[in-house]
Short mmCIF file of N, CA, C and O in Angstrom, two decimals:
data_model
loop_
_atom_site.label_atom_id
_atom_site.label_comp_id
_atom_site.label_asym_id
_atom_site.label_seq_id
_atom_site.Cartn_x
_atom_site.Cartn_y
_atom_site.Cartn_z
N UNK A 1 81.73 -9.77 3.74
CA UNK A 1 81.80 -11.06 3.06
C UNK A 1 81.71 -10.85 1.56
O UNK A 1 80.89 -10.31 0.81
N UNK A 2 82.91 -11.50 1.42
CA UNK A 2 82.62 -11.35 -0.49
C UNK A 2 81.74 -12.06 -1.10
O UNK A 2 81.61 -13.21 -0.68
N UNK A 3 81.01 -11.70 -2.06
CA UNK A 3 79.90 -12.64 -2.83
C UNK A 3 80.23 -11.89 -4.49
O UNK A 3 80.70 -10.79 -4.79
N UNK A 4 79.91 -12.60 -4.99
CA UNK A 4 79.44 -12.82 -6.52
C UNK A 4 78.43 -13.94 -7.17
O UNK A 4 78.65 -15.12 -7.42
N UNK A 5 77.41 -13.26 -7.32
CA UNK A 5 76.69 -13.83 -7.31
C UNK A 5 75.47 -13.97 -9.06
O UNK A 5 74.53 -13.19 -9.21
N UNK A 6 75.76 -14.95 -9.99
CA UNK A 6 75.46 -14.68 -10.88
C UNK A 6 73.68 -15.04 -11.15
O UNK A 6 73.02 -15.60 -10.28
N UNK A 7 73.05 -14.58 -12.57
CA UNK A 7 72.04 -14.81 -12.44
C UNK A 7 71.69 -14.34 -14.29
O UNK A 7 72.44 -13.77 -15.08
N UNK A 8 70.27 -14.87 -14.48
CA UNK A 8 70.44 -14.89 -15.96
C UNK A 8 69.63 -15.37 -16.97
O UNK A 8 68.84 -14.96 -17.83
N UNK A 9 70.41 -17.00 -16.30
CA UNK A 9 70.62 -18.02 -17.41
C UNK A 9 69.60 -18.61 -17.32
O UNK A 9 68.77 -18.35 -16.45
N UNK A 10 69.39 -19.86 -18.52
CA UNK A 10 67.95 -20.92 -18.53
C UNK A 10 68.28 -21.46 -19.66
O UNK A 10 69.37 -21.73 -20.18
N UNK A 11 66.35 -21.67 -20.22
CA UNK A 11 66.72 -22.64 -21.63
C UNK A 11 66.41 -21.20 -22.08
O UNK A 11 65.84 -20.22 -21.61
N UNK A 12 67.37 -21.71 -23.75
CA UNK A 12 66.38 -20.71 -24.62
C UNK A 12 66.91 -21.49 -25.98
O UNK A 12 67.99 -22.07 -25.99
N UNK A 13 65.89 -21.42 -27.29
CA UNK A 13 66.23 -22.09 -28.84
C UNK A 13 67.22 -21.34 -28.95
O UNK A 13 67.61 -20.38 -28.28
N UNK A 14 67.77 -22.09 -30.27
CA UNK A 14 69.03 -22.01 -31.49
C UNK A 14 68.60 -20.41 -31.71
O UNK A 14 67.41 -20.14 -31.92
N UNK A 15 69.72 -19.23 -31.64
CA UNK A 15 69.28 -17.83 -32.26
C UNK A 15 68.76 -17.04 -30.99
O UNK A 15 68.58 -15.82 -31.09
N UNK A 16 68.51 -17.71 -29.77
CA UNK A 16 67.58 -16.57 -29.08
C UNK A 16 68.74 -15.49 -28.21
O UNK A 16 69.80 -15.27 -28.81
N UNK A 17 68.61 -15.08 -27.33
CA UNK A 17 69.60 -14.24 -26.57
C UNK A 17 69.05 -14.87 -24.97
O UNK A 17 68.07 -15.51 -24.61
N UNK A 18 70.21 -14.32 -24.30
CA UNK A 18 70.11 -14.29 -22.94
C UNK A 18 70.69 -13.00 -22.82
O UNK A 18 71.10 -12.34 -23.77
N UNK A 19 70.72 -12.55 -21.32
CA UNK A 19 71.57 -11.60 -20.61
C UNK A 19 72.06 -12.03 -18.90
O UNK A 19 71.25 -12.08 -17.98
N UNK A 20 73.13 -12.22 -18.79
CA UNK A 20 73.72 -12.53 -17.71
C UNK A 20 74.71 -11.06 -16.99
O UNK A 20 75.51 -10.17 -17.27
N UNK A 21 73.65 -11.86 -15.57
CA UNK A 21 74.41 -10.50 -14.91
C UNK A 21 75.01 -10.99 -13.51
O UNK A 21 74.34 -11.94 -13.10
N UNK A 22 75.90 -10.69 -12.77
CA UNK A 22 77.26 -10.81 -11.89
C UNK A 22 77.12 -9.81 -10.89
O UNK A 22 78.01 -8.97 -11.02
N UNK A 23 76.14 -9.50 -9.70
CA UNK A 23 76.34 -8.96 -8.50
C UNK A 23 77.07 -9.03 -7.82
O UNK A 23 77.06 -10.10 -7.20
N UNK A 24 78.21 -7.98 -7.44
CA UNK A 24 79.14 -7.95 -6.50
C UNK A 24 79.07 -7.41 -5.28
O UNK A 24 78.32 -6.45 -5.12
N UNK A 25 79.60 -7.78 -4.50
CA UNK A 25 79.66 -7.49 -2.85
C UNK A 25 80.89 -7.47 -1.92
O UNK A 25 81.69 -8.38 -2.14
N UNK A 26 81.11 -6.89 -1.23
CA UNK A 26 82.27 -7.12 -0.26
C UNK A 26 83.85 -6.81 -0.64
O UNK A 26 84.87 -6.86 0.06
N UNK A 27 83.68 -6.55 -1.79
CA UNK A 27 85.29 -5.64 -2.33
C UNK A 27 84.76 -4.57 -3.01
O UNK A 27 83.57 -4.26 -3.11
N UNK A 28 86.20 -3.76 -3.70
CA UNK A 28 85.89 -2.64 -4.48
C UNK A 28 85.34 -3.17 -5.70
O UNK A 28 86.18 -3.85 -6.28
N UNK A 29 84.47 -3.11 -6.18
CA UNK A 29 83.91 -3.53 -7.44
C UNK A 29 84.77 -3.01 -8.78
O UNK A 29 85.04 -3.74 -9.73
N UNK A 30 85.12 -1.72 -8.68
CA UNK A 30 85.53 -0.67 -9.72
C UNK A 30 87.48 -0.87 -9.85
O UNK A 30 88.30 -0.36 -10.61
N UNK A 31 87.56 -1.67 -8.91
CA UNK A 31 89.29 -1.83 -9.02
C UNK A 31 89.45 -3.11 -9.55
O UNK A 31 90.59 -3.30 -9.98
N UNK A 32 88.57 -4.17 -9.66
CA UNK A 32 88.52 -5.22 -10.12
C UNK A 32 88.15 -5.40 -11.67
O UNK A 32 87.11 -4.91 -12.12
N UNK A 33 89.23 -6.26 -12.63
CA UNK A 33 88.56 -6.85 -13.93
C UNK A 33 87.68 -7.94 -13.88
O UNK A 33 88.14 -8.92 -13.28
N UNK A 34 86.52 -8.06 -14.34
CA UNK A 34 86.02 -8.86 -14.34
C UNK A 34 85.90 -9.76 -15.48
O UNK A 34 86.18 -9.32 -16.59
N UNK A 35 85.55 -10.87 -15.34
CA UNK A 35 85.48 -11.96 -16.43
C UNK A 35 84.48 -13.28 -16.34
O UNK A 35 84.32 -13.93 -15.31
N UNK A 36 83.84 -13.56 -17.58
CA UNK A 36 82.96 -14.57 -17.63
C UNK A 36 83.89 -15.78 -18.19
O UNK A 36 84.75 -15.65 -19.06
N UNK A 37 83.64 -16.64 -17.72
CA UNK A 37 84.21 -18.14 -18.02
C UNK A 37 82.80 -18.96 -18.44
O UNK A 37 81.63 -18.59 -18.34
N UNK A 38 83.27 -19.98 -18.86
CA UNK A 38 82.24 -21.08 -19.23
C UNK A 38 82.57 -22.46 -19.03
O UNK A 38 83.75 -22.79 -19.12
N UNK A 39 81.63 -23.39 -18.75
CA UNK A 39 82.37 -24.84 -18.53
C UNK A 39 81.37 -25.78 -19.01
O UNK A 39 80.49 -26.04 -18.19
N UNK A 40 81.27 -26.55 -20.49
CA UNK A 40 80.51 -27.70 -20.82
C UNK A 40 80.84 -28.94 -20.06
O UNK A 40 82.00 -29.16 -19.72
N UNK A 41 79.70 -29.90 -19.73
CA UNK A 41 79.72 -31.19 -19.55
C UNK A 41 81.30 -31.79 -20.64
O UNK A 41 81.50 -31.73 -21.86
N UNK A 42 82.26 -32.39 -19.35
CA UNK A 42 83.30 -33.22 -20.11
C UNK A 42 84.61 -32.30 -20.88
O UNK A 42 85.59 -32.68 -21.51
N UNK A 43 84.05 -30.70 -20.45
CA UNK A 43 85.29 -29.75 -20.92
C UNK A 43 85.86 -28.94 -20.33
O UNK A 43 85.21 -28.51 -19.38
N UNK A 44 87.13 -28.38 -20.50
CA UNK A 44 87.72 -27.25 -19.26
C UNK A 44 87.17 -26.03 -18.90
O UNK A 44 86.65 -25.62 -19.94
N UNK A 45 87.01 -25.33 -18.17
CA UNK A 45 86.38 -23.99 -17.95
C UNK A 45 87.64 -23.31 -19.41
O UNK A 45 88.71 -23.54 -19.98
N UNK A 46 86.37 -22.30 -19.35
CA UNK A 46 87.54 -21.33 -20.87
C UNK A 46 87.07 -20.04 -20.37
O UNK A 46 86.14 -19.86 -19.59
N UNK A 47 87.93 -19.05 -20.99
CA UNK A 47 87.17 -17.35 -21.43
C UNK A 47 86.18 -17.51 -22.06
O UNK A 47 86.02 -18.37 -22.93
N UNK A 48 85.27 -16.53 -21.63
CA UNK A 48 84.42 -16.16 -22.70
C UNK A 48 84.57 -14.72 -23.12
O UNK A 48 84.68 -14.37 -24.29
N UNK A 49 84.57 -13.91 -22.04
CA UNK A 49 84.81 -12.37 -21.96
C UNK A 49 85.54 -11.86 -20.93
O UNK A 49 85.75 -12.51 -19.90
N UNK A 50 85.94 -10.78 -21.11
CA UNK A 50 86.92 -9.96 -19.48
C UNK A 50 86.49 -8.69 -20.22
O UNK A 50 86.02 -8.61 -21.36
N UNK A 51 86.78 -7.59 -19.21
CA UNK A 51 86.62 -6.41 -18.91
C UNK A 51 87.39 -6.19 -18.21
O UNK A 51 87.72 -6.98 -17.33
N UNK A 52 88.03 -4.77 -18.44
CA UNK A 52 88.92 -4.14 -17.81
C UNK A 52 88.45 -3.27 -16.61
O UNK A 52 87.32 -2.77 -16.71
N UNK A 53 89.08 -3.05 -15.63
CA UNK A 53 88.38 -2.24 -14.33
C UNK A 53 88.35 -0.09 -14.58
O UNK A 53 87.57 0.81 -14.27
N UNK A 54 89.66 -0.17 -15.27
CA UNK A 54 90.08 1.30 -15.48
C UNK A 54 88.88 1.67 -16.41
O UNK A 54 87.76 2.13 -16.15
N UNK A 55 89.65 1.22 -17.89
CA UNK A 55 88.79 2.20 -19.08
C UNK A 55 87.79 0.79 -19.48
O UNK A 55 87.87 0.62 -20.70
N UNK A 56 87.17 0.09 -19.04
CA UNK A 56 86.67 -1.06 -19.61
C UNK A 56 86.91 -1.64 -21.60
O UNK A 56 86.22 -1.71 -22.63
N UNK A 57 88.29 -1.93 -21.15
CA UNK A 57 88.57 -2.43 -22.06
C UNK A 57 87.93 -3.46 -22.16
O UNK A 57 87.17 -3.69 -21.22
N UNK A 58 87.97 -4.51 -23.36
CA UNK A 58 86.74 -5.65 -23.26
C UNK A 58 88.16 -6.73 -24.55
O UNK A 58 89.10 -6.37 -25.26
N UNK A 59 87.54 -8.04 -24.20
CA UNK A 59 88.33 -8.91 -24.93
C UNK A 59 87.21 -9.98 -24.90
O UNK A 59 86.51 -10.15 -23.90
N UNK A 60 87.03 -10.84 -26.29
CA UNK A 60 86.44 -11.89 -26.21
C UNK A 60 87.18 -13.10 -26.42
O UNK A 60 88.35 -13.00 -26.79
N UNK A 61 86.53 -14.55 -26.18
CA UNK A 61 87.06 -15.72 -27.08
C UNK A 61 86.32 -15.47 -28.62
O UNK A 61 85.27 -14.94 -29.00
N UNK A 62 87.42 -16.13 -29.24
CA UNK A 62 86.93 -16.15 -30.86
C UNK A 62 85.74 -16.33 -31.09
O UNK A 62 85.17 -15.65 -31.95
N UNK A 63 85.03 -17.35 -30.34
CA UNK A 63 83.67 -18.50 -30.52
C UNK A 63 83.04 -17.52 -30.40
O UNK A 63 82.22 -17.43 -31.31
N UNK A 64 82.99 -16.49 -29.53
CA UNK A 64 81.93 -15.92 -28.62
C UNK A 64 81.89 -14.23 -29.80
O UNK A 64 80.77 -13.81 -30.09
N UNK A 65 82.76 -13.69 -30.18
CA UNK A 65 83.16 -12.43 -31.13
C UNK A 65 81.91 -12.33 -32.22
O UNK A 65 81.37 -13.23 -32.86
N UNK A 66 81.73 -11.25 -32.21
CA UNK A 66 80.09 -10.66 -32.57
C UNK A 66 78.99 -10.86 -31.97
O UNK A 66 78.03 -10.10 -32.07
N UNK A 67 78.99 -12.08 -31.16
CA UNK A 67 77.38 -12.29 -31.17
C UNK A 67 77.41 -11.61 -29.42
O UNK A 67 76.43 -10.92 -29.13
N UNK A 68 78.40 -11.80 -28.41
CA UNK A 68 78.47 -11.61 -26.78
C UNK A 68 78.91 -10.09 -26.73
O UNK A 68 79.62 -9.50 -27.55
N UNK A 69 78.27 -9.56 -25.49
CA UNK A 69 78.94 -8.53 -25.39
C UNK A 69 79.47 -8.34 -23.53
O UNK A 69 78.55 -8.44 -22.72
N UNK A 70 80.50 -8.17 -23.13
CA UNK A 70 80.23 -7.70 -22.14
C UNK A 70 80.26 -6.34 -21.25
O UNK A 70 81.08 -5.53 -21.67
N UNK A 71 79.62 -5.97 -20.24
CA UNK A 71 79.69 -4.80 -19.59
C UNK A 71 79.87 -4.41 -18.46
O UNK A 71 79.93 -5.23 -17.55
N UNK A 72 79.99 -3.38 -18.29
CA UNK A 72 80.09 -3.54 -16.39
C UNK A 72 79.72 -1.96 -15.65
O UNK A 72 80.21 -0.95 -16.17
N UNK A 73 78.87 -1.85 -14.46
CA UNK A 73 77.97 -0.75 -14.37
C UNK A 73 78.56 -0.36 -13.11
O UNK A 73 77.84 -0.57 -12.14
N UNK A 74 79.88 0.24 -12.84
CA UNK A 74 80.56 0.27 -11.23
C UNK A 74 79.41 1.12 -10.04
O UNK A 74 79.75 1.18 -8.85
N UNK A 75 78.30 1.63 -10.41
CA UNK A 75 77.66 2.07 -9.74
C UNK A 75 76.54 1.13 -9.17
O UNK A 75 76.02 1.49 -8.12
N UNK A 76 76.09 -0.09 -9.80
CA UNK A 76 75.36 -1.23 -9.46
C UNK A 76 76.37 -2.15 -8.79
O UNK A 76 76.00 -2.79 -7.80
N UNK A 77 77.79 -2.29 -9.29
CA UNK A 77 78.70 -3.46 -8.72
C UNK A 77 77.96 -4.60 -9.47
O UNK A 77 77.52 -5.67 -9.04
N UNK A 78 77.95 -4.10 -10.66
CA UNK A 78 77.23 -5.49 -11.59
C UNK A 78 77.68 -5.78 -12.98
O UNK A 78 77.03 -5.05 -13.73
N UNK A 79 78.49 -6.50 -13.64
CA UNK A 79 78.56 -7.07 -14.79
C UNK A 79 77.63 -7.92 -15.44
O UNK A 79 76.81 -8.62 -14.85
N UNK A 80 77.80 -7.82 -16.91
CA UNK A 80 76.85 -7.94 -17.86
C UNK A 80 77.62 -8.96 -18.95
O UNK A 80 78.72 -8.76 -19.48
N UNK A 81 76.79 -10.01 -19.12
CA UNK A 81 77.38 -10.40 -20.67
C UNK A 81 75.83 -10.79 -21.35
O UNK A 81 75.14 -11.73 -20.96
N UNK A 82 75.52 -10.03 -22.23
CA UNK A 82 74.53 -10.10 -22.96
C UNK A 82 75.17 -11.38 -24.45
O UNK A 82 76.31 -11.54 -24.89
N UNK A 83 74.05 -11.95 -24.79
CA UNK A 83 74.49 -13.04 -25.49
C UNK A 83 73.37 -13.28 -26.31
O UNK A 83 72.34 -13.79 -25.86
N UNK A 84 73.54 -12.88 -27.79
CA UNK A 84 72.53 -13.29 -29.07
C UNK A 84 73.17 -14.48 -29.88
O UNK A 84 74.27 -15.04 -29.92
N UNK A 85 72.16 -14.59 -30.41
CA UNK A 85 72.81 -15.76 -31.74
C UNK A 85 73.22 -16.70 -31.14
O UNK A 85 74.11 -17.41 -31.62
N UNK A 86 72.51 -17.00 -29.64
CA UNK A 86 72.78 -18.44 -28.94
C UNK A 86 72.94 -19.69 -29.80
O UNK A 86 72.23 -19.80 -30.80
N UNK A 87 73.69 -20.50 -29.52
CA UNK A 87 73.97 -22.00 -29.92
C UNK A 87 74.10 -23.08 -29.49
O UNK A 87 74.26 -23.05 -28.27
N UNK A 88 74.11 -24.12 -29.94
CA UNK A 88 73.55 -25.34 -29.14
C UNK A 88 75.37 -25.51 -28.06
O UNK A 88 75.50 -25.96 -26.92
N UNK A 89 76.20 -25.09 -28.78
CA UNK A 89 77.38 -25.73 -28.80
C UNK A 89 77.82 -24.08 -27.11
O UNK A 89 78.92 -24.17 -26.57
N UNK A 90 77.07 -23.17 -26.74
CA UNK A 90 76.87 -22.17 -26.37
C UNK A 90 76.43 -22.77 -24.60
O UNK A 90 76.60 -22.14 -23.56
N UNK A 91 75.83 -24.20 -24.77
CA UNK A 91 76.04 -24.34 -23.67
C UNK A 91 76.93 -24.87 -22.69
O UNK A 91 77.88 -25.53 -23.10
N UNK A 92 76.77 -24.68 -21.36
CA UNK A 92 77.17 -24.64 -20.28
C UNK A 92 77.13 -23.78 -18.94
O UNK A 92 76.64 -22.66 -18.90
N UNK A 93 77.62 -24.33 -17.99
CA UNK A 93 77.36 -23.11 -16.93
C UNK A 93 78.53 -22.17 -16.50
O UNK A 93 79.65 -22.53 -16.12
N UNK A 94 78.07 -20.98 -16.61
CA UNK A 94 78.33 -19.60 -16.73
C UNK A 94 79.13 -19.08 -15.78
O UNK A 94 78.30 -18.49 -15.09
N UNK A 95 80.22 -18.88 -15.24
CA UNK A 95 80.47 -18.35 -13.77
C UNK A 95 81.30 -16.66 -14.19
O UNK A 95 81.57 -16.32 -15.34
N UNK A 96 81.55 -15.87 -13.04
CA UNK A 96 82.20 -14.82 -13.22
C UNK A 96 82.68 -14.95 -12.38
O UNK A 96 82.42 -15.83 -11.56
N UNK A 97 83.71 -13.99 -12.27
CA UNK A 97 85.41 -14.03 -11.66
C UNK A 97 85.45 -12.70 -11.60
O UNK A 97 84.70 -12.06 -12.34
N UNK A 98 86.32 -12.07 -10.73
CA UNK A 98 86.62 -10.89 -10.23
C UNK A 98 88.33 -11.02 -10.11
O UNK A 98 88.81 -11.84 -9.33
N UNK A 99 89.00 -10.31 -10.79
CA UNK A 99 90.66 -10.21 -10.69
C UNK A 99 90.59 -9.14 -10.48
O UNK A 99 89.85 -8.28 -10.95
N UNK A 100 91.76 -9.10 -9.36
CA UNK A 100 92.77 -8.13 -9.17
C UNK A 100 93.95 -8.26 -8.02
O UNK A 100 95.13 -8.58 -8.18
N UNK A 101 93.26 -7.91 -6.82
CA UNK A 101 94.27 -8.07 -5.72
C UNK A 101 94.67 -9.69 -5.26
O UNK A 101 95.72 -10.34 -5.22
N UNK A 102 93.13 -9.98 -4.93
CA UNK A 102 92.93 -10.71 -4.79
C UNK A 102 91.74 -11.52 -6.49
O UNK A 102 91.61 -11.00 -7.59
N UNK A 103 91.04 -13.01 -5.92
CA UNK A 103 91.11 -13.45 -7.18
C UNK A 103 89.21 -14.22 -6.76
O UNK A 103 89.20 -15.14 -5.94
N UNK A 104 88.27 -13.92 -7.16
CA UNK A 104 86.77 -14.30 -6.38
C UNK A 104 86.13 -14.96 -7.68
O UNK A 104 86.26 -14.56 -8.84
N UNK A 105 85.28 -16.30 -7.12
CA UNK A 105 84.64 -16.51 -7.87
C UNK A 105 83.04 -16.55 -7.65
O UNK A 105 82.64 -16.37 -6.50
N UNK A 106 82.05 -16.78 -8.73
CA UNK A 106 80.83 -16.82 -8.43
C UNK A 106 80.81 -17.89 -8.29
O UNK A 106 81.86 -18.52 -8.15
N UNK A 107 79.18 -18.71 -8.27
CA UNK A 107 78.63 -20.06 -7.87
C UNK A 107 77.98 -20.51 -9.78
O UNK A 107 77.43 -21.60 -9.92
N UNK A 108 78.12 -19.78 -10.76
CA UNK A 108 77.68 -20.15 -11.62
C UNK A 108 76.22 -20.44 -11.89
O UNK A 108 75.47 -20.86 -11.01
N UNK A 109 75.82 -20.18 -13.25
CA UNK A 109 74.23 -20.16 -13.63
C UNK A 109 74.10 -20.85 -14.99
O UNK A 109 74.63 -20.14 -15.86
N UNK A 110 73.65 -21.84 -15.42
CA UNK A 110 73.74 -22.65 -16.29
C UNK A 110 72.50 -22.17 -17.43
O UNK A 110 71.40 -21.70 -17.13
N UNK A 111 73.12 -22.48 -19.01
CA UNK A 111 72.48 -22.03 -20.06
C UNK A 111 72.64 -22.97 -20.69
O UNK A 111 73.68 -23.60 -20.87
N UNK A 112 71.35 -23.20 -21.19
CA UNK A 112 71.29 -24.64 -21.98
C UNK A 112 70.41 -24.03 -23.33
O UNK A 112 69.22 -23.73 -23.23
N UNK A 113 71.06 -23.93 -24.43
CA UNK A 113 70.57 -23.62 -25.93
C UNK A 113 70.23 -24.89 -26.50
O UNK A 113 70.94 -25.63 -27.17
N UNK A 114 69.19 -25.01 -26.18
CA UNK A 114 68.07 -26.14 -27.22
C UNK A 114 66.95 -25.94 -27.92
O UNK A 114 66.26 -24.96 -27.66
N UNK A 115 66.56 -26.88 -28.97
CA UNK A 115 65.28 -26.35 -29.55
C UNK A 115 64.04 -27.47 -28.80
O UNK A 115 62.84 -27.33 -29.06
#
């Protein structure tokens, strides 16, 4: 059974960091790109980050460039998006995605940047 299963998120103030991480299960972890999306109250899901499965190439959204990073550990079957310089505008809930053959999503973990 496939799962992805994310985990992470909470409150945290203007400036603090989180780290979000993406447990995988039930496919090849290491043949798959993975990717974090985001979705505010009243807005479309967007990119935030992807990773490549081969050489972990990495791509961000603009918004997200310097402050997010993401990673991915094929020996855990776990992705990473570490996230400083949180912002109010930073929230929403979090999901990851698995591309390749096929196309998996997580259940999402919500981050709410308030003071």
């Amino acid at each position: 059974q496939v799962q992805l299963v994310e985990s992470g998120g909470g409150l945290v103030q203007p400036g603090g960091s989180l780290r979000l991480s993406c447990a995988a299960s039930g496919f090849t972890f290491s043949s798959y790109a993975m990717i974090w999306y985001r979705q505010a109250p009243g807005k479309e899901r967007e990119l935030v980050a992807a990773i490549s499965s081969a050489f972990g190439s990495t791509n961000y959204a603009d918004s997200v460039k310097g402050r997010f990073t993401i990673s991915r550990d094929n020996a855990k079957n776990t992705v990473y998006l570490q996230m400083n310089s949180l912002k109010p505008e930073d929230t929403a809930v979090y999901y990851c995605r698995a591309a390749g053959i096929q196309v998996y999503w997580g259940q999402g973990t919500q981050v709410t940047v308030s003071s």
